[in-house]
Coordinates of C-alpha atoms and ligand atoms in Angstrom, one line a residue:
M82 CA -1.8 -0.1 7.0
S83 CA -5.5 -0.6 6.4
K84 CA -6.8 -1.8 3.0
Q85 CA -6.7 1.1 0.5
L86 CA -8.0 1.6 -3.0
E87 CA -5.3 1.9 -5.7
V88 CA -5.1 5.5 -6.6
V89 CA -2.7 5.5 -9.5
K90 CA -0.6 2.9 -11.2
L91 CA 1.0 1.9 -14.6
N92 CA -0.7 -0.9 -16.5
E93 CA 1.3 -4.1 -17.0
K94 CA 2.6 -3.2 -20.5
G95 CA 3.7 0.2 -19.1
D96 CA 1.9 2.2 -21.8
A97 CA -1.2 3.4 -19.9
V98 CA -1.9 4.9 -16.5
I99 CA -4.8 3.6 -14.5
I100 CA -6.4 6.0 -12.0
L101 CA -9.2 5.9 -9.5
D102 CA -11.6 8.6 -10.6
Q103 CA -11.8 10.7 -7.5
T104 CA -14.7 12.8 -8.8
K105 CA -16.9 9.7 -8.4
L106 CA -16.1 9.1 -4.7
P107 CA -17.4 8.3 -2.2
N108 CA -20.4 6.6 -3.9
H109 CA -18.6 4.9 -6.8
E110 CA -15.2 3.3 -7.1
E111 CA -14.4 3.7 -10.8
Y112 CA -11.2 3.4 -12.6
L113 CA -10.0 5.2 -15.8
T114 CA -7.3 3.9 -18.2
L115 CA -5.4 6.8 -19.8
T116 CA -3.0 6.4 -22.8
K117 CA -3.0 9.9 -24.5
E118 CA -1.6 13.2 -23.2
P119 CA -4.8 15.2 -23.7
E120 CA -6.8 12.7 -21.5
M121 CA -4.0 12.8 -18.9
W122 CA -4.1 16.6 -18.9
Q123 CA -7.8 16.5 -18.5
A124 CA -7.6 14.0 -15.6
I125 CA -5.4 16.5 -13.7
K126 CA -7.5 19.5 -14.6
L127 CA -10.8 17.8 -13.6
L128 CA -9.4 16.5 -10.3
Q129 CA -10.0 12.9 -11.4
V130 CA -6.4 12.5 -10.0
R131 CA -5.6 15.1 -7.4
G132 CA -3.6 16.1 -4.3
A133 CA -0.1 17.4 -4.8
P134 CA 2.1 14.3 -4.3
A135 CA -0.4 12.0 -6.2
I136 CA -0.2 14.4 -9.1
G137 CA 3.6 14.1 -9.0
V138 CA 3.5 10.3 -9.0
F139 CA 0.9 10.4 -11.8
A140 CA 3.0 12.7 -13.8
G141 CA 6.0 10.3 -13.6
Y142 CA 3.8 7.4 -14.7
A143 CA 2.2 9.5 -17.4
M144 CA 5.6 10.4 -19.0
A145 CA 6.8 6.8 -18.8
A146 CA 3.6 5.6 -20.5
L147 CA 3.7 8.4 -23.2
A148 CA 7.4 7.5 -23.9
Q149 CA 6.4 4.1 -25.1
S150 CA 4.7 5.5 -28.2
L151 CA 8.0 7.3 -29.1
K152 CA 10.4 4.4 -28.6
E153 CA 11.0 3.9 -32.4
L154 CA 12.3 7.4 -32.7
P155 CA 16.0 8.3 -32.7
Y156 CA 17.2 10.0 -29.5
D157 CA 17.0 13.6 -30.6
S158 CA 13.4 13.5 -31.9
F159 CA 12.4 11.3 -29.0
K160 CA 13.7 14.0 -26.6
E161 CA 12.1 16.8 -28.5
K162 CA 8.6 15.1 -28.4
F163 CA 9.0 13.9 -24.8
D164 CA 9.8 17.4 -23.6
A165 CA 6.9 18.9 -25.5
L166 CA 4.5 16.4 -24.0
A167 CA 5.9 17.1 -20.5
D168 CA 5.7 20.9 -21.0
H169 CA 2.1 20.7 -22.1
L170 CA 1.1 18.4 -19.2
N171 CA 2.7 21.0 -16.9
T172 CA 0.0 23.5 -17.9
S173 CA -2.8 21.5 -16.4
R174 CA -2.7 23.0 -12.9
P175 CA -0.3 25.7 -11.6
T176 CA -0.2 25.6 -7.8
A177 CA 1.1 22.2 -6.7
V178 CA 4.9 22.2 -7.3
N179 CA 5.0 18.4 -7.4
L180 CA 3.7 18.4 -10.9
S181 CA 6.6 20.4 -12.4
W182 CA 9.0 18.7 -10.0
A183 CA 8.1 15.2 -11.3
L184 CA 8.0 16.3 -15.0
N185 CA 11.4 18.0 -14.7
R186 CA 12.8 14.9 -13.1
M187 CA 11.6 12.8 -16.0
K188 CA 13.0 15.3 -18.5
K189 CA 16.3 15.4 -16.8
F190 CA 16.4 11.6 -16.8
V191 CA 16.0 11.7 -20.6
S192 CA 18.7 14.4 -21.0
D193 CA 21.1 12.4 -18.8
H194 CA 20.6 9.1 -20.7
K195 CA 21.6 9.5 -24.3
E196 CA 21.0 5.9 -25.1
D197 CA 19.0 3.6 -27.3
T198 CA 15.4 4.8 -26.9
A199 CA 13.9 1.4 -26.4
E200 CA 16.2 0.9 -23.4
L201 CA 15.5 4.5 -22.3
C202 CA 11.8 3.7 -22.3
A203 CA 12.3 0.7 -20.0
D204 CA 14.4 2.9 -17.7
L205 CA 11.8 5.6 -17.6
I206 CA 9.3 3.1 -16.2
K207 CA 11.8 2.3 -13.4
E208 CA 12.4 6.0 -12.7
A209 CA 8.6 6.6 -12.4
K210 CA 8.3 3.6 -10.0
T211 CA 11.2 5.1 -8.0
I212 CA 9.3 8.4 -7.7
N213 CA 6.3 6.4 -6.3
A214 CA 8.5 4.4 -3.9
E215 CA 10.3 7.5 -2.6
N216 CA 7.0 9.2 -2.1
L217 CA 5.7 6.3 0.0
A218 CA 8.8 6.2 2.1
M219 CA 8.6 10.0 2.7
N220 CA 5.0 9.6 3.9
Q221 CA 6.1 6.9 6.3
K222 CA 8.8 9.2 7.8
I223 CA 6.2 12.1 8.0
A224 CA 4.0 9.7 9.9
E225 CA 6.8 8.9 12.4
Y226 CA 7.7 12.5 13.0
G227 CA 4.1 13.7 13.0
V228 CA 2.9 11.2 15.5
T229 CA 5.2 12.7 18.1
L230 CA 3.0 15.8 18.0
L231 CA -0.1 13.9 19.1
H232 CA -1.4 12.7 22.5
E233 CA -3.9 10.2 23.6
G234 CA -7.4 11.5 23.2
D235 CA -6.5 14.4 20.9
G236 CA -9.0 16.0 18.6
I237 CA -7.4 17.0 15.2
L238 CA -8.8 19.3 12.7
T239 CA -7.9 18.8 9.0
H240 CA -8.8 20.6 5.9
C241 CA -9.3 19.3 2.3
N242 CA -7.8 15.9 1.6
A243 CA -4.1 15.2 2.2
G244 CA -4.7 11.5 2.8
Y245 CA -3.8 8.5 0.8
L246 CA -6.1 9.6 -2.0
A247 CA -4.0 12.7 -2.4
C248 CA -0.6 11.4 -1.5
L249 CA -0.7 7.6 -1.5
G250 CA 0.5 5.4 1.4
Y251 CA -0.1 7.1 4.8
G252 CA -0.9 10.4 3.1
T253 CA 0.8 13.5 4.6
A254 CA -1.6 15.4 6.9
T255 CA -3.3 12.1 7.7
A256 CA 0.0 10.2 8.2
P257 CA 0.3 10.8 12.0
M258 CA -3.4 10.0 12.3
Y259 CA -3.0 6.6 10.6
L260 CA 0.1 5.8 12.6
A261 CA -1.5 6.9 15.9
H262 CA -4.4 4.6 15.1
E263 CA -2.1 1.7 14.4
K264 CA -0.4 2.3 17.7
G265 CA -3.7 2.0 19.5
M266 CA -4.0 5.7 20.4
H267 CA -7.5 7.2 20.5
I268 CA -7.7 10.3 18.4
H269 CA -10.7 12.0 16.9
V270 CA -10.5 13.8 13.6
Y271 CA -12.7 16.7 12.5
S272 CA -12.7 16.9 8.7
D273 CA -13.7 20.3 7.2
E274 CA -16.0 19.7 4.2
T275 CA -13.8 22.0 2.0
R276 CA -16.1 24.0 -0.2
P277 CA -16.6 24.1 -3.2
L278 CA -15.3 20.7 -4.3
L279 CA -15.8 18.9 -1.0
Q280 CA -12.5 17.0 -0.8
G281 CA -12.8 16.9 3.0
A282 CA -16.4 15.6 3.0
R283 CA -16.2 13.3 0.0
L284 CA -12.6 12.0 0.5
T285 CA -11.0 12.6 3.9
S286 CA -14.0 11.5 6.0
Y287 CA -14.4 8.5 3.6
E288 CA -10.9 7.3 3.8
L289 CA -10.5 7.8 7.6
Y290 CA -13.8 6.1 8.3
K291 CA -12.8 3.1 6.1
A292 CA -9.6 2.8 8.1
G293 CA -11.6 2.7 11.3
I294 CA -10.5 6.2 12.5
D295 CA -13.0 8.1 14.5
V296 CA -14.0 11.0 12.2
T297 CA -16.6 13.7 12.2
S298 CA -17.4 15.7 9.0
I299 CA -18.1 19.4 9.6
C300 CA -18.9 22.3 7.4
D301 CA -16.0 24.7 7.0
N302 CA -17.9 27.4 9.0
M303 CA -18.1 25.1 12.1
A304 CA -14.3 25.1 12.7
S305 CA -14.4 28.1 15.0
L306 CA -17.1 26.5 17.1
V307 CA -15.4 23.1 17.6
M308 CA -12.1 25.0 18.5
K309 CA -13.9 27.1 21.0
Q310 CA -15.6 24.1 22.6
G311 CA -12.1 22.6 23.2
K312 CA -12.5 19.7 20.8
I313 CA -9.4 20.5 18.8
Q314 CA -5.8 20.1 20.2
C315 CA -4.0 20.5 16.9
V316 CA -4.6 21.3 13.2
M317 CA -2.8 19.2 10.6
V318 CA -3.1 20.1 6.9
G319 CA -1.2 19.2 3.7
C320 CA 0.5 21.7 1.3
D321 CA 0.8 22.2 -2.4
R322 CA 3.9 24.5 -2.4
I323 CA 6.0 25.7 0.5
A324 CA 7.9 28.9 -0.2
A325 CA 11.5 29.4 1.1
N326 CA 10.2 31.5 4.0
G327 CA 7.7 28.9 5.1
D328 CA 4.5 30.5 3.6
F329 CA 2.6 27.7 2.0
A330 CA -0.3 27.2 -0.5
N331 CA -3.0 24.7 0.3
K332 CA -6.6 24.3 -0.5
I333 CA -8.8 27.4 -0.2
G334 CA -9.9 27.8 3.4
T335 CA -6.6 26.6 5.0
S336 CA -5.4 30.1 5.9
G337 CA -8.8 30.7 7.7
A338 CA -8.2 27.6 9.7
A339 CA -4.7 28.8 10.6
I340 CA -6.0 32.2 11.7
L341 CA -8.6 30.6 13.9
A342 CA -6.0 28.2 15.4
K343 CA -3.8 31.2 16.3
Y344 CA -6.8 32.9 18.0
Y345 CA -7.6 29.9 20.1
G346 CA -3.9 29.1 20.8
I347 CA -4.0 25.7 19.0
P348 CA -0.8 24.5 17.3
F349 CA -1.1 24.4 13.5
Y350 CA 1.1 22.2 11.4
T351 CA 1.5 21.6 7.7
L352 CA 2.9 18.3 6.6
G353 CA 4.5 17.6 3.2
P354 CA 7.5 15.9 1.5
S355 CA 10.5 17.7 0.3
S356 CA 9.2 17.7 -3.3
T357 CA 6.6 20.2 -2.1
I358 CA 9.3 22.7 -0.9
D359 CA 10.1 25.3 -3.6
F360 CA 13.3 27.2 -2.8
N361 CA 12.8 29.1 -6.1
T362 CA 9.7 30.8 -4.7
P363 CA 10.9 33.2 -2.0
T364 CA 7.5 33.9 -0.3
G365 CA 3.9 33.1 -0.6
K366 CA 3.3 36.2 -2.7
E367 CA 4.9 34.6 -5.7
I368 CA 2.8 31.4 -5.6
K369 CA 0.4 31.3 -8.5
I370 CA -3.1 30.6 -7.3
E371 CA -5.2 28.4 -9.6
M372 CA -8.6 30.0 -10.5
R373 CA -11.2 27.5 -11.4
D374 CA -14.5 27.6 -13.2
P375 CA -16.8 29.9 -11.2
E376 CA -19.8 27.6 -11.8
E377 CA -18.2 25.1 -9.4
V378 CA -19.2 27.3 -6.6
G379 CA -22.9 27.3 -7.4
E380 CA -23.5 24.2 -9.3
M381 CA -21.2 21.3 -8.6
W382 CA -22.6 18.6 -6.4
Y383 CA -26.1 20.2 -6.3
K384 CA -29.1 18.7 -8.2
E385 CA -29.9 22.3 -9.3
P386 CA -27.8 25.4 -9.4
M387 CA -27.9 27.0 -5.9
I388 CA -26.8 30.5 -7.1
L389 CA -28.5 32.2 -10.0
K390 CA -26.5 32.0 -13.2
E391 CA -26.4 35.8 -13.5
I392 CA -24.7 36.3 -10.1
K393 CA -20.9 36.6 -10.1
K394 CA -18.9 33.9 -8.4
F395 CA -15.3 33.9 -7.3
N396 CA -13.4 30.5 -7.2
P397 CA -9.8 30.6 -6.2
S398 CA -8.8 27.0 -5.5
F399 CA -6.0 27.7 -3.0
D400 CA -4.8 30.3 -0.5
V401 CA -1.5 31.0 1.1
T402 CA -1.0 30.6 4.8
D403 CA 1.4 33.1 6.3
H404 CA 4.4 31.4 7.9
E405 CA 3.7 33.4 11.1
L406 CA 0.6 31.3 11.7
V407 CA 2.5 28.0 11.3
S408 CA 3.8 26.2 14.4
G409 CA 5.8 23.6 12.4
I410 CA 6.4 22.0 9.0
V411 CA 6.6 18.2 9.2
T412 CA 8.8 16.7 6.5
E413 CA 10.4 13.4 5.9
R414 CA 13.6 14.7 7.4
G415 CA 12.1 16.1 10.6
I416 CA 9.9 18.8 12.0
V417 CA 11.0 22.3 11.0
Y418 CA 10.3 25.1 13.5
P419 CA 10.6 28.8 13.0
P420 CA 12.5 30.7 11.8
F421 CA 11.6 28.7 8.7
Q422 CA 13.7 30.6 6.2
E423 CA 16.8 29.5 8.1
N424 CA 15.7 26.1 9.3
L425 CA 14.3 24.9 6.0
K426 CA 17.6 25.7 4.4
K427 CA 19.6 24.0 7.1
L428 CA 17.6 20.8 6.7
F429 CA 17.3 20.6 2.9
R430 CA 20.2 22.7 1.4
K431 CA 23.2 21.1 3.1
Ligands
MRU663 O1 -7.3 20.7 -5.5 P1 -6.8 19.4 -4.9 O2 -7.9 18.5 -4.5 O3 -5.7 18.8 -5.7 O4 -6.1 20.1 -3.6 C1 -5.6 19.2 -2.6 C2 -5.1 20.0 -1.5 O5 -5.1 21.2 -1.4 C3 -4.4 19.2 -0.5 O6 -4.6 19.6 0.8 C4 -2.9 19.4 -1.0 O7 -2.7 18.9 -2.3 C5 -2.0 18.7 -0.1 S1 -2.1 17.0 -0.4 C6 -0.6 16.6 0.2

């Protein structure tokens, strides 16, 4: 794997989480050290740490670090305070299921280990590191399954950033691209800019370029043109929550790319680990879509506001892609094809 920046880690003492501040990329590589829950909450909210799986890993580390300040407490008050911190952290962003998944796993670990709290704190660090290691291993498997969908010379369209900055390791949507590149295949990636927060422009094109992968950054409204020109052989995107029927939420603009792909007859895949599948959400209709500050649309990344203050703006951060537009879901256990309702269950609910 090519050299990567460290996205999220625990400090040596285990009482702080160190993150790469992704709002500063691609021009500045700056790190933040977080020790208190409000600053961790804010780091998620402001997208200093972002991308569904990376948020999950961050949440594990955050709870392990916060636990250190509670280690003098007897078990019952430790658990009460630990759960309250986790519940509050869970309110930072609603759409990616990985956040609540990781927080619930850390809470369950505490419930299952009624032991001396100093010992429990040490074990929580191990549990958080396990979440990270499992995530890396899942991305490796996603790379192996995903690369079977690619051919020499393929053009691939991706939206937002589901690379190592969002998911660590190989990333998810980028995993087959990294592996194809390692195998010496020639692929060309078109990276949608991803308005309004520009994760595709600032992050995906940056990380693929640094890895030596042939990448072209395009504005979101150019996707139809490159498809029509025959430059795209498949679309690969990440996911923030996959419902039981295969509908999935991902960055705003993803469903548009899926509709275009259908029109041009191009296969469209979403790639994600099992921690992104939410069997408690029957369909995409039940997925809560994060609404962000409307001013991000007109002001963020510009020197001056580009839309008059008085004009209304609408800023949903995610959309839901209907399962009927999806050719396959690439997971660490294999590629799931339609009918998703049945086949997701078969693979993950044995
Ligand atoms: O708002 P972000 O930057 O956290 O959104 C990221 C995306 O939508 C990614 O494509 C998604 O999290 C999948 S990353 C595996």
